[in-house]
mmCIF file of C-alpha atoms in Angstrom:
data_model
loop_
_atom_site.group_PDB
_atom_site.id
_atom_site.type_symbol
_atom_site.label_atom_id
_atom_site.label_comp_id
_atom_site.label_asym_id
_atom_site.label_seq_id
_atom_site.Cartn_x
_atom_site.Cartn_y
_atom_site.Cartn_z
ATOM 1 C CA UNK A 1 90.776 -52.946 -85.186
ATOM 2 C CA UNK A 2 94.472 -54.019 -84.962
ATOM 3 C CA UNK A 3 95.760 -56.464 -82.321
ATOM 4 C CA UNK A 4 98.706 -54.835 -80.372
ATOM 5 C CA UNK A 5 100.334 -58.203 -79.868
ATOM 6 C CA UNK A 6 100.324 -59.980 -83.307
ATOM 7 C CA UNK A 7 99.545 -56.794 -85.474
ATOM 8 C CA UNK A 8 96.762 -58.580 -87.381
ATOM 9 C CA UNK A 9 93.595 -56.772 -88.280
ATOM 10 C CA UNK A 10 90.551 -58.053 -86.373
ATOM 11 C CA UNK A 11 87.145 -57.808 -87.976
ATOM 12 C CA UNK A 12 84.033 -57.589 -85.830
ATOM 13 C CA UNK A 13 82.747 -60.765 -87.395
ATOM 14 C CA UNK A 14 85.698 -62.800 -86.207
ATOM 15 C CA UNK A 15 84.949 -62.078 -82.530
ATOM 16 C CA UNK A 16 82.894 -64.980 -81.292
ATOM 17 C CA UNK A 17 83.064 -64.645 -77.544
ATOM 18 C CA UNK A 18 83.166 -61.531 -75.505
ATOM 19 C CA UNK A 19 82.543 -60.314 -72.011
ATOM 20 C CA UNK A 20 80.536 -57.137 -71.611
ATOM 21 C CA UNK A 21 80.164 -55.123 -68.453
ATOM 22 C CA UNK A 22 78.622 -51.804 -69.134
ATOM 23 C CA UNK A 23 80.584 -50.128 -71.927
ATOM 24 C CA UNK A 24 83.761 -52.162 -71.118
ATOM 25 C CA UNK A 25 84.283 -55.081 -73.619
ATOM 26 C CA UNK A 26 86.840 -57.755 -73.269
ATOM 27 C CA UNK A 27 87.478 -60.463 -75.995
ATOM 28 C CA UNK A 28 90.307 -62.816 -77.277
ATOM 29 C CA UNK A 29 92.186 -62.120 -80.482
ATOM 30 C CA UNK A 30 91.157 -64.713 -82.928
ATOM 31 C CA UNK A 31 94.725 -64.989 -84.267
ATOM 32 C CA UNK A 32 96.979 -65.075 -81.031
ATOM 33 C CA UNK A 33 94.377 -65.670 -78.308
ATOM 34 C CA UNK A 34 95.511 -62.638 -76.328
ATOM 35 C CA UNK A 35 92.855 -61.053 -74.175
ATOM 36 C CA UNK A 36 92.075 -57.567 -75.376
ATOM 37 C CA UNK A 37 89.866 -54.764 -74.049
ATOM 38 C CA UNK A 38 88.084 -51.787 -75.603
ATOM 39 C CA UNK A 39 88.569 -48.565 -73.614
ATOM 40 C CA UNK A 40 85.207 -47.979 -71.912
ATOM 41 C CA UNK A 41 86.086 -44.349 -70.958
ATOM 42 C CA UNK A 42 86.672 -43.551 -74.557
ATOM 43 C CA UNK A 43 83.353 -44.980 -75.463
ATOM 44 C CA UNK A 44 81.666 -42.848 -72.875
ATOM 45 C CA UNK A 45 83.523 -39.693 -74.060
ATOM 46 C CA UNK A 46 82.512 -40.486 -77.674
ATOM 47 C CA UNK A 47 78.828 -40.721 -76.688
ATOM 48 C CA UNK A 48 79.109 -37.438 -74.681
ATOM 49 C CA UNK A 49 80.765 -35.765 -77.669
ATOM 50 C CA UNK A 50 77.925 -36.930 -79.985
ATOM 51 C CA UNK A 51 75.328 -35.662 -77.484
ATOM 52 C CA UNK A 52 77.100 -32.346 -77.443
ATOM 53 C CA UNK A 53 77.301 -32.218 -81.236
ATOM 54 C CA UNK A 54 73.599 -32.862 -81.597
ATOM 55 C CA UNK A 55 72.576 -30.323 -78.838
ATOM 56 C CA UNK A 56 74.670 -27.645 -80.439
ATOM 57 C CA UNK A 57 73.045 -28.262 -83.755
ATOM 58 C CA UNK A 58 69.589 -28.127 -82.109
ATOM 59 C CA UNK A 59 70.445 -24.747 -80.530
ATOM 60 C CA UNK A 60 71.758 -23.422 -83.856
ATOM 61 C CA UNK A 61 68.546 -24.605 -85.689
ATOM 62 C CA UNK A 62 65.757 -23.940 -83.218
ATOM 63 C CA UNK A 63 67.268 -21.536 -80.624
ATOM 64 C CA UNK A 64 66.843 -17.746 -80.610
ATOM 65 C CA UNK A 65 68.926 -15.862 -83.265
ATOM 66 C CA UNK A 66 71.788 -14.682 -81.005
ATOM 67 C CA UNK A 67 72.357 -18.235 -79.705
ATOM 68 C CA UNK A 68 73.711 -19.630 -82.897
ATOM 69 C CA UNK A 69 77.294 -18.769 -81.888
ATOM 70 C CA UNK A 70 77.012 -20.700 -78.613
ATOM 71 C CA UNK A 71 75.392 -23.615 -80.576
ATOM 72 C CA UNK A 72 78.264 -23.509 -83.060
ATOM 73 C CA UNK A 73 80.901 -23.625 -80.275
ATOM 74 C CA UNK A 74 79.198 -26.503 -78.441
ATOM 75 C CA UNK A 75 78.810 -28.438 -81.788
ATOM 76 C CA UNK A 76 82.512 -27.958 -82.716
ATOM 77 C CA UNK A 77 83.621 -28.969 -79.244
ATOM 78 C CA UNK A 78 81.354 -31.991 -79.206
ATOM 79 C CA UNK A 79 82.527 -33.020 -82.679
ATOM 80 C CA UNK A 80 86.170 -32.699 -81.696
ATOM 81 C CA UNK A 81 85.568 -34.724 -78.448
ATOM 82 C CA UNK A 82 83.767 -37.456 -80.347
ATOM 83 C CA UNK A 83 86.442 -37.670 -83.130
ATOM 84 C CA UNK A 84 89.336 -37.789 -80.576
ATOM 85 C CA UNK A 85 87.491 -40.364 -78.400
ATOM 86 C CA UNK A 86 86.794 -42.605 -81.472
ATOM 87 C CA UNK A 87 90.514 -42.728 -82.355
ATOM 88 C CA UNK A 88 91.349 -43.640 -78.747
ATOM 89 C CA UNK A 89 88.599 -46.228 -78.757
ATOM 90 C CA UNK A 90 89.999 -48.076 -81.719
ATOM 91 C CA UNK A 91 93.329 -48.676 -79.891
ATOM 92 C CA UNK A 92 92.896 -51.908 -78.062
ATOM 93 C CA UNK A 93 94.460 -52.611 -74.650
ATOM 94 C CA UNK A 94 96.441 -55.961 -74.299
ATOM 95 C CA UNK A 95 95.431 -57.455 -70.887
ATOM 96 C CA UNK A 96 97.468 -60.654 -70.886
ATOM 97 C CA UNK A 97 99.412 -62.851 -73.055
ATOM 98 C CA UNK A 98 98.819 -66.641 -73.429
ATOM 99 C CA UNK A 99 101.804 -68.593 -72.155
ATOM 100 C CA UNK A 100 102.743 -66.191 -69.516
ATOM 101 C CA UNK A 101 102.940 -67.782 -66.126
ATOM 102 C CA UNK A 102 101.522 -65.932 -63.153
ATOM 103 C CA UNK A 103 103.025 -66.626 -59.793
ATOM 104 C CA UNK A 104 100.580 -67.009 -56.903
#
């Protein structure tokens, strides 16, 4: 993953503290201490695409003979959704910057 603030590469082993709520994950960049978030909607879409890919494959393998076209369409759609969502998931969202003063 690449930090949008400092442009450094972040390895998963470098993340020590994180806040997890469902599929939404927030953590601090180990280099610049900016709070970053992983897109939870993209994670959900990736999981849904993977399920569609597997169900389409199952229909192609074990379904009746004329259903392989439907299984192929579902599998290709699910694979495309999973691929696009994975690319979106890798883009981190910058929530705040350290040193910025918030007025209350």
